[in-house]
Short mmCIF file of C-alpha atoms in Angstrom, two decimals:
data_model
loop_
_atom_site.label_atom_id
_atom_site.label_comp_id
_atom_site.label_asym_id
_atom_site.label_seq_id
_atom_site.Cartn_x
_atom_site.Cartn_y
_atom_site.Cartn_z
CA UNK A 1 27.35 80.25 114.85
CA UNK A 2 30.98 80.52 115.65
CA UNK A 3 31.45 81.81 112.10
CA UNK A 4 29.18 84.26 112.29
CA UNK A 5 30.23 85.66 115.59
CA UNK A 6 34.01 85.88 114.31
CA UNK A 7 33.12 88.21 110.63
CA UNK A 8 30.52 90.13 113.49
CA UNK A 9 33.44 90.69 115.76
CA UNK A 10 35.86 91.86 112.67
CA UNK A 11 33.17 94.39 111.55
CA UNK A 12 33.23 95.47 115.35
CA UNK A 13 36.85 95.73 115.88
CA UNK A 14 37.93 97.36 112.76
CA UNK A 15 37.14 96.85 108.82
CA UNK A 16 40.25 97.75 107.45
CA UNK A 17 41.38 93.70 107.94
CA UNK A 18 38.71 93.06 105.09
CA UNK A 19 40.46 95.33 102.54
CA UNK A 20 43.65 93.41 101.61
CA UNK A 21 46.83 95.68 100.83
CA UNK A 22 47.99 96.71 97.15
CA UNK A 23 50.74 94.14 95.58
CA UNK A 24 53.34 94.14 93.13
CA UNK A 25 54.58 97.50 93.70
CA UNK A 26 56.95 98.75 91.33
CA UNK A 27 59.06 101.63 89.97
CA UNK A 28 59.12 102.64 86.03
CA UNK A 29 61.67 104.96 85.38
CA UNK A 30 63.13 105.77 82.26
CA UNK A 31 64.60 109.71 81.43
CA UNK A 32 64.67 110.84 85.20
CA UNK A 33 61.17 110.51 84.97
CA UNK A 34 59.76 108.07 87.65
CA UNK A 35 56.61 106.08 88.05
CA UNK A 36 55.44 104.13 91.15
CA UNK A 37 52.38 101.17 89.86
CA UNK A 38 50.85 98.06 91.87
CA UNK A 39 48.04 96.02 91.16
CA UNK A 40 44.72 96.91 92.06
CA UNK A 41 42.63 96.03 94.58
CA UNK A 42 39.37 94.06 93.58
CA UNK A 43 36.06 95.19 95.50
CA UNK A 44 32.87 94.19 94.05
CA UNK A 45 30.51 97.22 93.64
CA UNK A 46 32.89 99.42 95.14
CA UNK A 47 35.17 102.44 93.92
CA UNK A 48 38.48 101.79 95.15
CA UNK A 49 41.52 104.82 95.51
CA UNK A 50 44.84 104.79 96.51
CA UNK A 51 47.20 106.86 98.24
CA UNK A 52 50.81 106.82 98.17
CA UNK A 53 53.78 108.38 100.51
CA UNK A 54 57.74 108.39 100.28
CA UNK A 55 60.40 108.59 102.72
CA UNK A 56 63.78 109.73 101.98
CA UNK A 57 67.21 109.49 103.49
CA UNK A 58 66.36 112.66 105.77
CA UNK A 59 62.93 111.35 107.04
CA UNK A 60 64.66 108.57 107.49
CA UNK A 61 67.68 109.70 109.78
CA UNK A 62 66.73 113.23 111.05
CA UNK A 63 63.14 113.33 110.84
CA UNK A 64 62.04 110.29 112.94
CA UNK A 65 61.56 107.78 109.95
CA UNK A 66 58.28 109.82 108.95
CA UNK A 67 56.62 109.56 105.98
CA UNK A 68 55.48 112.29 103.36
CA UNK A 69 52.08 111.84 101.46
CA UNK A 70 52.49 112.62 97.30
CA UNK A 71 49.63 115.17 97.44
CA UNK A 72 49.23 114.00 93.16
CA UNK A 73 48.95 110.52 94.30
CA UNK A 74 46.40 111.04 96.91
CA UNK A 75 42.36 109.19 96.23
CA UNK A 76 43.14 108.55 93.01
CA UNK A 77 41.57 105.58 91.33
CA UNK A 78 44.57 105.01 88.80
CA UNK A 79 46.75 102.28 89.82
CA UNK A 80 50.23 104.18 88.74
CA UNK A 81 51.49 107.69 89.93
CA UNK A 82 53.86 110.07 88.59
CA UNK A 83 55.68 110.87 91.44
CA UNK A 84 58.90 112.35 89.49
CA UNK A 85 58.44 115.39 91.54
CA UNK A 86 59.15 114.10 94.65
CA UNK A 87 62.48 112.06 93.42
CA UNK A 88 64.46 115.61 93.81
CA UNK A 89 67.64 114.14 95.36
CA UNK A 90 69.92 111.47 94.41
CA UNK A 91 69.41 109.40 97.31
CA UNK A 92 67.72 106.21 98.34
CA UNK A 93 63.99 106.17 98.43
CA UNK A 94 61.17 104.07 100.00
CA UNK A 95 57.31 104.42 99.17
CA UNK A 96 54.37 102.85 100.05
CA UNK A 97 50.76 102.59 98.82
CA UNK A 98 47.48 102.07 100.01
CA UNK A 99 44.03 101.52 99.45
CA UNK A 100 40.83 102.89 100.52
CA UNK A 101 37.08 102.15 99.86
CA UNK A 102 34.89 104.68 102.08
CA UNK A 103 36.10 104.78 105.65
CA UNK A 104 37.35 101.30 105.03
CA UNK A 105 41.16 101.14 104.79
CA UNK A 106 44.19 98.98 103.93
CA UNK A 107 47.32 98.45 105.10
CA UNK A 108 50.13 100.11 103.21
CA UNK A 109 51.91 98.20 100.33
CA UNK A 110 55.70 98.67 100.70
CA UNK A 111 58.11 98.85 97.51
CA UNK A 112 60.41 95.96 98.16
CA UNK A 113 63.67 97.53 98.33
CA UNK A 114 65.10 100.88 97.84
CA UNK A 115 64.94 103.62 94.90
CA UNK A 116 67.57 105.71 93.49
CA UNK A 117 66.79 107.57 90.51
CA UNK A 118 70.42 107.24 89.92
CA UNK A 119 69.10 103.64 88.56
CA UNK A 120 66.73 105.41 85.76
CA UNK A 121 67.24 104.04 82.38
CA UNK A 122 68.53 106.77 79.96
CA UNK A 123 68.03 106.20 76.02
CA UNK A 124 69.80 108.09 73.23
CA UNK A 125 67.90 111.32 71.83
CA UNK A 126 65.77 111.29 68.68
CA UNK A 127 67.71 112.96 65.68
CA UNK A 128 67.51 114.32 62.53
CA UNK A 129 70.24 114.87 60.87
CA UNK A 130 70.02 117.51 57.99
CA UNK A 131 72.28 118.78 54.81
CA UNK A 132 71.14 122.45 54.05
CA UNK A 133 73.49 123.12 50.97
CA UNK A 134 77.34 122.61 52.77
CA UNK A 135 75.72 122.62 56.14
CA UNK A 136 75.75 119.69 58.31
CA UNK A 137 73.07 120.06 60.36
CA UNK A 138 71.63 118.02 63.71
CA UNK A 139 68.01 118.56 65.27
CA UNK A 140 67.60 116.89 68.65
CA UNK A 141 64.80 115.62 71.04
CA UNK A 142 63.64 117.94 73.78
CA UNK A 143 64.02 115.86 76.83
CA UNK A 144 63.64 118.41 79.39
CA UNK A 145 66.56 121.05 81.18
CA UNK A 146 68.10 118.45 82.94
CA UNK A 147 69.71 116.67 79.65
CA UNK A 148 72.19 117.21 77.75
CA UNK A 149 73.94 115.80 74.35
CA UNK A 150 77.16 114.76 73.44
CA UNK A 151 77.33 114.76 69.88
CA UNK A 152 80.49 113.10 67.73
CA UNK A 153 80.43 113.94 63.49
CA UNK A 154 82.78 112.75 61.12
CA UNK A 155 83.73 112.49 57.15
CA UNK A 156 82.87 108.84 56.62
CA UNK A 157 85.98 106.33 55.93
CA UNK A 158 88.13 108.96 58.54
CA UNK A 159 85.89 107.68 62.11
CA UNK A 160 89.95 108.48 63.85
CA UNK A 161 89.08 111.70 63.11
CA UNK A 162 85.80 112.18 64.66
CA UNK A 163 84.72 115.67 66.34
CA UNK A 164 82.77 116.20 69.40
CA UNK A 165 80.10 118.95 70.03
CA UNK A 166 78.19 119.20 73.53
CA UNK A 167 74.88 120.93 73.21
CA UNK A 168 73.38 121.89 76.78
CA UNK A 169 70.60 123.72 75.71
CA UNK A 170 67.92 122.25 72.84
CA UNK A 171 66.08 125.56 71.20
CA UNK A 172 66.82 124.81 67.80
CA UNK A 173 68.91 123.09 64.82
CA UNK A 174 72.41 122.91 65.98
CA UNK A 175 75.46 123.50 63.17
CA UNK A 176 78.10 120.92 63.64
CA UNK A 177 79.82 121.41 60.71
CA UNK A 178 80.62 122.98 56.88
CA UNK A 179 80.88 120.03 54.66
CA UNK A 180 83.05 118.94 51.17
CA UNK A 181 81.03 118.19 47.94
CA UNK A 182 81.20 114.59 47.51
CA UNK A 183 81.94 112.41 50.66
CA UNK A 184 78.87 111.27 53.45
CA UNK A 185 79.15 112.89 56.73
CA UNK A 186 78.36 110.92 59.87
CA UNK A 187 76.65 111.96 63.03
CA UNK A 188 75.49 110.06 66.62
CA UNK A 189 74.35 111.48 70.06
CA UNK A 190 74.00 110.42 73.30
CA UNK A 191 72.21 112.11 76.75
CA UNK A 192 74.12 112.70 79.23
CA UNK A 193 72.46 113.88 82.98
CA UNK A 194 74.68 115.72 85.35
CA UNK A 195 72.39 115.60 88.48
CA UNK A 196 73.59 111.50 88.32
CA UNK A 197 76.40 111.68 85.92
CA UNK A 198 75.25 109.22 83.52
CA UNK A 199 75.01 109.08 79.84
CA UNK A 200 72.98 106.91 77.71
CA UNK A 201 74.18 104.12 75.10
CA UNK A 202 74.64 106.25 71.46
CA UNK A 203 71.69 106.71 68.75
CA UNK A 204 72.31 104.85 65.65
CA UNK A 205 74.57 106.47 63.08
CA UNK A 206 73.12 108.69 60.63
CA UNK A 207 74.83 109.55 57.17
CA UNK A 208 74.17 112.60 54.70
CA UNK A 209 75.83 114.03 51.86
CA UNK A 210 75.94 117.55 51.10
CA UNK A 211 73.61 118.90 48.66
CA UNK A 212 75.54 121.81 47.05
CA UNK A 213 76.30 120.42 44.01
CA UNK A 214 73.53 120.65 41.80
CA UNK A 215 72.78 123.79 42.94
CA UNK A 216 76.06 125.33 41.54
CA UNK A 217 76.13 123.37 38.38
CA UNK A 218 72.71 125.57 38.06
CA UNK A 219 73.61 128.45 38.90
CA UNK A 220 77.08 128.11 37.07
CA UNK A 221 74.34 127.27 33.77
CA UNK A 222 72.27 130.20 34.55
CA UNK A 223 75.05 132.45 34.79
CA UNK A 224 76.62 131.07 31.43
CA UNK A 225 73.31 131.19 29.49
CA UNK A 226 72.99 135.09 30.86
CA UNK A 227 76.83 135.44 29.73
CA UNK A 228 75.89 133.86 26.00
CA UNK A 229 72.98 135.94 25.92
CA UNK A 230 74.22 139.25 26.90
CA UNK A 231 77.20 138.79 24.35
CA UNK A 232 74.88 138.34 21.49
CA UNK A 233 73.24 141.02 22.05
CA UNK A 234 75.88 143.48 22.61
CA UNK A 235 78.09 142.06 19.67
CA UNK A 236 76.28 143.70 16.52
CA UNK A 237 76.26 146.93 18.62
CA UNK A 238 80.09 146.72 19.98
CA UNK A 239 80.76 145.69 15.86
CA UNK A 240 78.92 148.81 14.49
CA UNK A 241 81.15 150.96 16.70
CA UNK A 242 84.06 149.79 16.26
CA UNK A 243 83.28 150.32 12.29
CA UNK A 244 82.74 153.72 13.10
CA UNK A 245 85.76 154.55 15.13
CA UNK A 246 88.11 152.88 12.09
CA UNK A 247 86.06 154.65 9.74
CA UNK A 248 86.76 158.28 11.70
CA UNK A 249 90.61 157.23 12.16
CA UNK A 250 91.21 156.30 8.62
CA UNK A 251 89.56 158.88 6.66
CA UNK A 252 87.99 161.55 8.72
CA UNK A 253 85.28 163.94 6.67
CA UNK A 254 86.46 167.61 6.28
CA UNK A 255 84.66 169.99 7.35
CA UNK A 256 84.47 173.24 5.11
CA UNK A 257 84.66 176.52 6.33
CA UNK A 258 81.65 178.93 5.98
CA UNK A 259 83.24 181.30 3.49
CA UNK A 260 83.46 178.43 0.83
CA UNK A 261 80.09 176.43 1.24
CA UNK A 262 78.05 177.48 -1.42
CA UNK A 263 74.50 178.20 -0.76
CA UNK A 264 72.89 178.07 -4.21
CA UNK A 265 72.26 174.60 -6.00
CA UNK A 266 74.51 173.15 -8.54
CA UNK A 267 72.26 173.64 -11.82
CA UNK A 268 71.70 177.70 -10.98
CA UNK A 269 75.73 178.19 -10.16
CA UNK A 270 76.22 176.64 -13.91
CA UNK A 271 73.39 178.79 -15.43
CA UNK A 272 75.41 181.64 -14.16
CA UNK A 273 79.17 180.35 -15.73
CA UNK A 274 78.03 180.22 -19.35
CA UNK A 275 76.02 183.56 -19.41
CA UNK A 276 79.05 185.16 -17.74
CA UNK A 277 81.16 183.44 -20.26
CA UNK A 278 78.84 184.78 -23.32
CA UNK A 279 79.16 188.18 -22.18
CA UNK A 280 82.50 188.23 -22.09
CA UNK A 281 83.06 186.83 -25.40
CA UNK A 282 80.80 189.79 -26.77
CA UNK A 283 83.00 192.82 -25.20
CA UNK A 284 86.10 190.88 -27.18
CA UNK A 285 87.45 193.05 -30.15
CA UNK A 286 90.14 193.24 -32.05
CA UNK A 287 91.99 196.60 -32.20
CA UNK A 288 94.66 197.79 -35.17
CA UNK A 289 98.62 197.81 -34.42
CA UNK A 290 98.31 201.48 -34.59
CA UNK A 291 95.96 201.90 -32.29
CA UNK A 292 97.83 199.51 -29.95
CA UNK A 293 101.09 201.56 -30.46
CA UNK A 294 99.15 205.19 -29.61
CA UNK A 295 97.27 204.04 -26.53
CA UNK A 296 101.12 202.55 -25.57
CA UNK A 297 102.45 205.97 -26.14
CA UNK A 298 100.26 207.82 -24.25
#
Protein backbone atom coordinates (compact mmCIF):
# COMPACT_ATOMS: atom_id res chain seq x y z
CA UNK A 1 0.00 0.00 0.00
CA UNK A 2 2.71 2.34 1.02
CA UNK A 3 4.33 1.61 -2.34
CA UNK A 4 1.66 2.36 -4.21
CA UNK A 5 0.77 5.57 -2.54
CA UNK A 6 4.53 6.85 -2.98
CA UNK A 7 4.76 6.14 -7.36
CA UNK A 8 0.77 7.76 -6.97
CA UNK A 9 2.17 10.74 -5.19
CA UNK A 10 5.29 11.09 -7.81
CA UNK A 11 2.81 11.01 -10.76
CA UNK A 12 0.93 13.79 -8.67
CA UNK A 13 3.76 15.98 -7.85
CA UNK A 14 5.63 16.00 -11.02
CA UNK A 15 6.79 13.19 -13.70
CA UNK A 16 9.83 14.59 -14.77
CA UNK A 17 11.64 12.53 -11.54
CA UNK A 18 10.74 9.31 -13.66
CA UNK A 19 12.77 10.40 -16.73
CA UNK A 20 16.42 10.07 -15.60
CA UNK A 21 18.92 12.77 -17.12
CA UNK A 22 21.24 12.12 -20.30
CA UNK A 23 24.97 10.79 -19.28
CA UNK A 24 28.28 10.74 -20.63
CA UNK A 25 28.23 14.00 -22.22
CA UNK A 26 30.98 14.76 -24.38
CA UNK A 27 32.65 17.08 -26.91
CA UNK A 28 34.15 15.76 -30.45
CA UNK A 29 36.04 18.26 -32.03
CA UNK A 30 38.44 17.89 -34.59
CA UNK A 31 39.05 20.93 -37.55
CA UNK A 32 37.18 23.74 -35.52
CA UNK A 33 34.35 21.72 -36.07
CA UNK A 34 32.60 20.74 -32.73
CA UNK A 35 30.22 18.04 -31.67
CA UNK A 36 28.37 17.74 -28.32
CA UNK A 37 27.05 13.53 -27.83
CA UNK A 38 25.66 11.66 -24.56
CA UNK A 39 24.07 8.51 -24.22
CA UNK A 40 20.58 8.03 -24.71
CA UNK A 41 17.91 7.74 -22.64
CA UNK A 42 16.04 4.28 -22.64
CA UNK A 43 12.06 4.51 -22.53
CA UNK A 44 10.19 1.53 -23.49
CA UNK A 45 7.55 2.33 -26.18
CA UNK A 46 8.38 5.80 -26.13
CA UNK A 47 10.11 8.37 -28.63
CA UNK A 48 12.59 10.13 -26.74
CA UNK A 49 14.28 13.91 -27.95
CA UNK A 50 16.72 15.99 -26.64
CA UNK A 51 17.47 19.48 -26.33
CA UNK A 52 20.63 21.13 -25.74
CA UNK A 53 21.77 24.87 -24.55
CA UNK A 54 25.29 26.64 -24.05
CA UNK A 55 26.48 29.33 -21.94
CA UNK A 56 29.42 31.35 -22.67
CA UNK A 57 31.78 33.61 -20.81
CA UNK A 58 29.25 36.63 -21.38
CA UNK A 59 26.07 34.75 -20.18
CA UNK A 60 28.09 33.84 -17.72
CA UNK A 61 29.41 37.29 -16.27
CA UNK A 62 27.13 39.98 -17.83
CA UNK A 63 24.09 38.24 -18.67
CA UNK A 64 23.02 36.68 -15.31
CA UNK A 65 24.55 33.11 -15.92
CA UNK A 66 21.62 32.46 -18.56
CA UNK A 67 21.55 29.93 -20.84
CA UNK A 68 21.00 29.93 -24.76
CA UNK A 69 19.00 27.00 -26.43
CA UNK A 70 20.96 25.57 -29.92
CA UNK A 71 17.78 26.08 -31.99
CA UNK A 72 19.59 22.82 -34.42
CA UNK A 73 19.75 20.82 -31.33
CA UNK A 74 16.28 21.35 -30.20
CA UNK A 75 13.56 17.77 -30.17
CA UNK A 76 15.80 15.99 -31.96
CA UNK A 77 15.94 12.27 -31.50
CA UNK A 78 19.77 11.96 -32.47
CA UNK A 79 21.92 11.61 -29.55
CA UNK A 80 24.90 14.04 -31.00
CA UNK A 81 24.56 17.74 -32.23
CA UNK A 82 26.58 19.84 -34.38
CA UNK A 83 26.71 22.77 -32.51
CA UNK A 84 29.95 24.32 -34.37
CA UNK A 85 27.88 27.33 -34.94
CA UNK A 86 27.48 28.39 -31.70
CA UNK A 87 31.41 27.88 -30.69
CA UNK A 88 32.03 31.53 -32.41
CA UNK A 89 34.49 32.81 -29.76
CA UNK A 90 37.55 31.52 -28.30
CA UNK A 91 36.39 31.34 -24.90
CA UNK A 92 35.31 28.83 -22.33
CA UNK A 93 32.06 27.07 -22.88
CA UNK A 94 29.49 25.08 -20.83
CA UNK A 95 26.42 23.05 -22.32
CA UNK A 96 23.91 21.01 -21.14
CA UNK A 97 21.39 18.46 -22.48
CA UNK A 98 18.19 17.16 -21.82
CA UNK A 99 15.59 14.84 -22.47
CA UNK A 100 12.01 14.85 -23.13
CA UNK A 101 9.26 12.20 -23.76
CA UNK A 102 5.74 14.11 -24.19
CA UNK A 103 5.21 16.63 -21.43
CA UNK A 104 7.46 14.45 -19.38
CA UNK A 105 10.90 16.01 -18.80
CA UNK A 106 14.44 15.48 -17.48
CA UNK A 107 16.77 17.21 -15.74
CA UNK A 108 19.59 18.72 -17.74
CA UNK A 109 22.87 16.71 -18.29
CA UNK A 110 25.85 19.03 -17.67
CA UNK A 111 29.27 18.63 -19.73
CA UNK A 112 31.72 18.02 -16.95
CA UNK A 113 34.06 20.77 -17.30
CA UNK A 114 34.65 23.55 -19.63
CA UNK A 115 35.07 23.87 -23.62
CA UNK A 116 37.42 25.86 -25.58
CA UNK A 117 37.55 25.23 -29.12
CA UNK A 118 41.03 26.41 -28.72
CA UNK A 119 41.41 22.53 -27.56
CA UNK A 120 40.12 21.18 -31.18
CA UNK A 121 42.38 18.68 -32.66
CA UNK A 122 43.84 19.95 -36.01
CA UNK A 123 45.26 17.24 -38.60
CA UNK A 124 47.51 17.95 -41.59
CA UNK A 125 45.64 18.59 -45.07
CA UNK A 126 45.19 15.90 -47.72
CA UNK A 127 47.73 16.42 -50.68
CA UNK A 128 48.57 15.63 -53.92
CA UNK A 129 51.50 16.44 -55.04
CA UNK A 130 51.89 16.69 -58.92
CA UNK A 131 54.89 16.98 -61.70
CA UNK A 132 53.28 18.64 -64.87
CA UNK A 133 56.48 18.61 -67.17
CA UNK A 134 59.15 21.02 -64.86
CA UNK A 135 56.29 22.03 -62.68
CA UNK A 136 56.12 21.12 -59.15
CA UNK A 137 52.83 21.18 -58.35
CA UNK A 138 50.66 20.82 -54.80
CA UNK A 139 46.72 20.30 -54.63
CA UNK A 140 45.33 20.71 -51.13
CA UNK A 141 42.21 19.73 -49.02
CA UNK A 142 39.41 22.26 -48.74
CA UNK A 143 38.95 22.57 -45.07
CA UNK A 144 36.87 25.54 -44.95
CA UNK A 145 37.92 29.73 -44.88
CA UNK A 146 39.16 29.55 -41.61
CA UNK A 147 42.44 27.33 -42.57
CA UNK A 148 45.26 27.89 -43.89
CA UNK A 149 48.61 25.94 -45.15
CA UNK A 150 52.05 26.26 -44.58
CA UNK A 151 53.75 24.47 -47.16
CA UNK A 152 57.84 23.67 -47.10
CA UNK A 153 59.40 22.01 -50.76
CA UNK A 154 62.77 21.04 -51.31
CA UNK A 155 65.38 19.22 -53.88
CA UNK A 156 65.81 15.96 -52.01
CA UNK A 157 69.45 15.31 -50.34
CA UNK A 158 69.49 19.55 -49.79
CA UNK A 159 66.33 19.46 -46.72
CA UNK A 160 68.88 22.87 -45.27
CA UNK A 161 67.61 24.34 -48.09
CA UNK A 162 63.99 23.93 -47.84
CA UNK A 163 61.43 26.77 -49.09
CA UNK A 164 58.28 27.82 -47.53
CA UNK A 165 54.99 28.82 -49.34
CA UNK A 166 51.75 29.93 -47.27
CA UNK A 167 48.59 29.41 -49.21
CA UNK A 168 45.50 31.25 -47.49
CA UNK A 169 43.10 30.66 -49.96
CA UNK A 170 42.40 26.84 -51.54
CA UNK A 171 40.67 27.44 -55.24
CA UNK A 172 42.99 25.47 -57.11
CA UNK A 173 46.52 23.69 -57.80
CA UNK A 174 49.09 25.83 -56.23
CA UNK A 175 52.79 26.23 -58.16
CA UNK A 176 55.53 25.91 -55.66
CA UNK A 177 58.16 25.52 -57.84
CA UNK A 178 60.11 25.00 -61.54
CA UNK A 179 62.05 21.88 -61.17
CA UNK A 180 65.72 20.31 -62.63
CA UNK A 181 65.57 17.12 -64.85
CA UNK A 182 66.83 14.43 -62.76
CA UNK A 183 66.67 14.91 -58.89
CA UNK A 184 63.11 14.10 -56.62
CA UNK A 185 61.51 17.11 -55.24
CA UNK A 186 59.97 16.99 -51.77
CA UNK A 187 56.86 18.57 -50.44
CA UNK A 188 54.79 18.57 -46.76
CA UNK A 189 51.95 20.83 -45.38
CA UNK A 190 50.51 21.62 -42.36
CA UNK A 191 47.03 23.78 -41.26
CA UNK A 192 47.45 26.40 -39.51
CA UNK A 193 44.09 28.42 -37.82
CA UNK A 194 44.50 32.02 -36.93
CA UNK A 195 41.19 32.49 -34.95
CA UNK A 196 43.36 30.08 -32.16
CA UNK A 197 46.78 30.28 -33.55
CA UNK A 198 47.46 26.74 -33.88
CA UNK A 199 48.89 24.59 -36.52
CA UNK A 200 48.62 20.98 -36.99
CA UNK A 201 51.51 18.21 -36.85
CA UNK A 202 52.94 18.02 -40.85
CA UNK A 203 51.45 15.52 -43.64
CA UNK A 204 53.81 12.87 -44.57
CA UNK A 205 56.46 13.73 -47.14
CA UNK A 206 55.69 13.33 -50.64
CA UNK A 207 58.45 12.92 -53.45
CA UNK A 208 58.16 13.46 -57.38
CA UNK A 209 60.46 13.77 -60.12
CA UNK A 210 59.97 15.91 -62.99
CA UNK A 211 58.67 14.48 -66.06
CA UNK A 212 60.29 16.60 -68.82
CA UNK A 213 62.62 14.38 -70.00
CA UNK A 214 61.13 12.06 -72.24
CA UNK A 215 59.18 14.53 -73.61
CA UNK A 216 62.22 16.43 -75.09
CA UNK A 217 64.16 13.42 -76.10
CA UNK A 218 60.77 13.18 -78.37
CA UNK A 219 60.44 16.08 -79.50
CA UNK A 220 64.32 16.53 -80.02
CA UNK A 221 63.61 12.90 -82.35
CA UNK A 222 60.72 14.39 -84.07
CA UNK A 223 62.44 17.43 -84.90
CA UNK A 224 65.60 15.44 -86.19
CA UNK A 225 63.56 12.93 -88.25
CA UNK A 226 61.68 16.25 -89.87
CA UNK A 227 65.40 17.72 -90.27
CA UNK A 228 66.61 14.20 -92.12
CA UNK A 229 63.60 14.25 -94.05
CA UNK A 230 63.39 17.68 -95.30
CA UNK A 231 67.18 17.43 -96.36
CA UNK A 232 66.55 14.51 -98.55
CA UNK A 233 64.19 15.92 -100.19
CA UNK A 234 65.60 19.21 -100.95
CA UNK A 235 69.14 17.71 -101.78
CA UNK A 236 68.52 16.34 -105.48
CA UNK A 237 66.76 19.72 -106.08
CA UNK A 238 69.54 22.11 -104.30
CA UNK A 239 72.16 19.53 -106.51
CA UNK A 240 70.36 20.14 -109.89
CA UNK A 241 70.78 23.88 -109.31
CA UNK A 242 73.78 24.21 -108.37
CA UNK A 243 74.69 22.12 -111.76
CA UNK A 244 73.00 24.70 -113.50
CA UNK A 245 74.50 27.78 -112.04
CA UNK A 246 78.29 26.12 -112.77
CA UNK A 247 77.07 25.16 -116.00
CA UNK A 248 75.90 29.09 -116.84
CA UNK A 249 79.29 30.42 -115.16
CA UNK A 250 81.59 28.18 -117.03
CA UNK A 251 80.34 28.19 -120.45
CA UNK A 252 77.40 30.41 -120.97
CA UNK A 253 75.34 29.73 -124.51
CA UNK A 254 75.58 32.68 -127.02
CA UNK A 255 72.94 34.06 -128.12
CA UNK A 256 72.91 35.09 -131.93
CA UNK A 257 71.70 38.14 -133.17
CA UNK A 258 68.64 38.22 -135.53
CA UNK A 259 70.48 39.34 -138.64
CA UNK A 260 72.57 36.02 -138.66
CA UNK A 261 69.99 33.23 -137.61
CA UNK A 262 69.11 31.60 -140.60
CA UNK A 263 65.58 30.77 -141.20
CA UNK A 264 65.72 28.10 -143.92
CA UNK A 265 66.84 24.41 -143.05
CA UNK A 266 70.27 23.12 -143.56
CA UNK A 267 69.62 20.67 -146.66
CA UNK A 268 67.73 23.71 -148.83
CA UNK A 269 70.72 26.41 -147.86
CA UNK A 270 73.17 23.57 -149.50
CA UNK A 271 70.84 22.95 -152.51
CA UNK A 272 71.29 26.58 -153.12
CA UNK A 273 75.55 26.64 -152.78
CA UNK A 274 76.17 24.10 -155.54
CA UNK A 275 73.60 25.47 -158.13
CA UNK A 276 75.08 28.91 -157.44
CA UNK A 277 78.44 27.38 -157.79
CA UNK A 278 77.41 25.61 -161.31
CA UNK A 279 76.32 28.77 -162.67
CA UNK A 280 79.14 30.44 -162.06
CA UNK A 281 81.43 27.97 -163.47
CA UNK A 282 79.31 28.27 -166.81
CA UNK A 283 79.75 32.28 -167.29
CA UNK A 284 83.78 31.34 -166.92
CA UNK A 285 85.67 31.95 -170.30
CA UNK A 286 88.77 32.36 -171.35
CA UNK A 287 89.57 35.54 -173.37
CA UNK A 288 92.85 36.09 -175.87
CA UNK A 289 95.94 38.38 -174.65
CA UNK A 290 94.80 40.73 -177.25
CA UNK A 291 91.66 41.12 -176.25
CA UNK A 292 92.88 41.55 -172.65
CA UNK A 293 95.38 44.28 -173.81
CA UNK A 294 92.41 46.36 -175.92
CA UNK A 295 89.74 46.28 -173.23
CA UNK A 296 93.03 47.56 -170.89
CA UNK A 297 93.55 50.31 -173.33
CA UNK A 298 90.35 51.56 -173.54
Amino acid sequence: FLSFFFILLLGILGEDALLPAPQNISILSTNMKHFLAWSPVIVQGETVRYSVEFQGEYEREYANESWIPICECSLITATVCNITEDISATVAYNLRVRADVGARRSEWGTLKGFFNRITTSLTPPLMKLIADGYHLLVELEDMGPAFQFCVLYWKKGQESRMQQKVVKEVSSVVHLDTMEAGPDYCVKAQTYVEAINRSSSFSQTQCVRAQGGRSVWLVTALISSAGFALAALTLPFLTWKTSKIFQYSCCPVAVLPETLKVSEPPSQLILCDSEEAEQCDLMVRVMPSEEVLRLWIQ
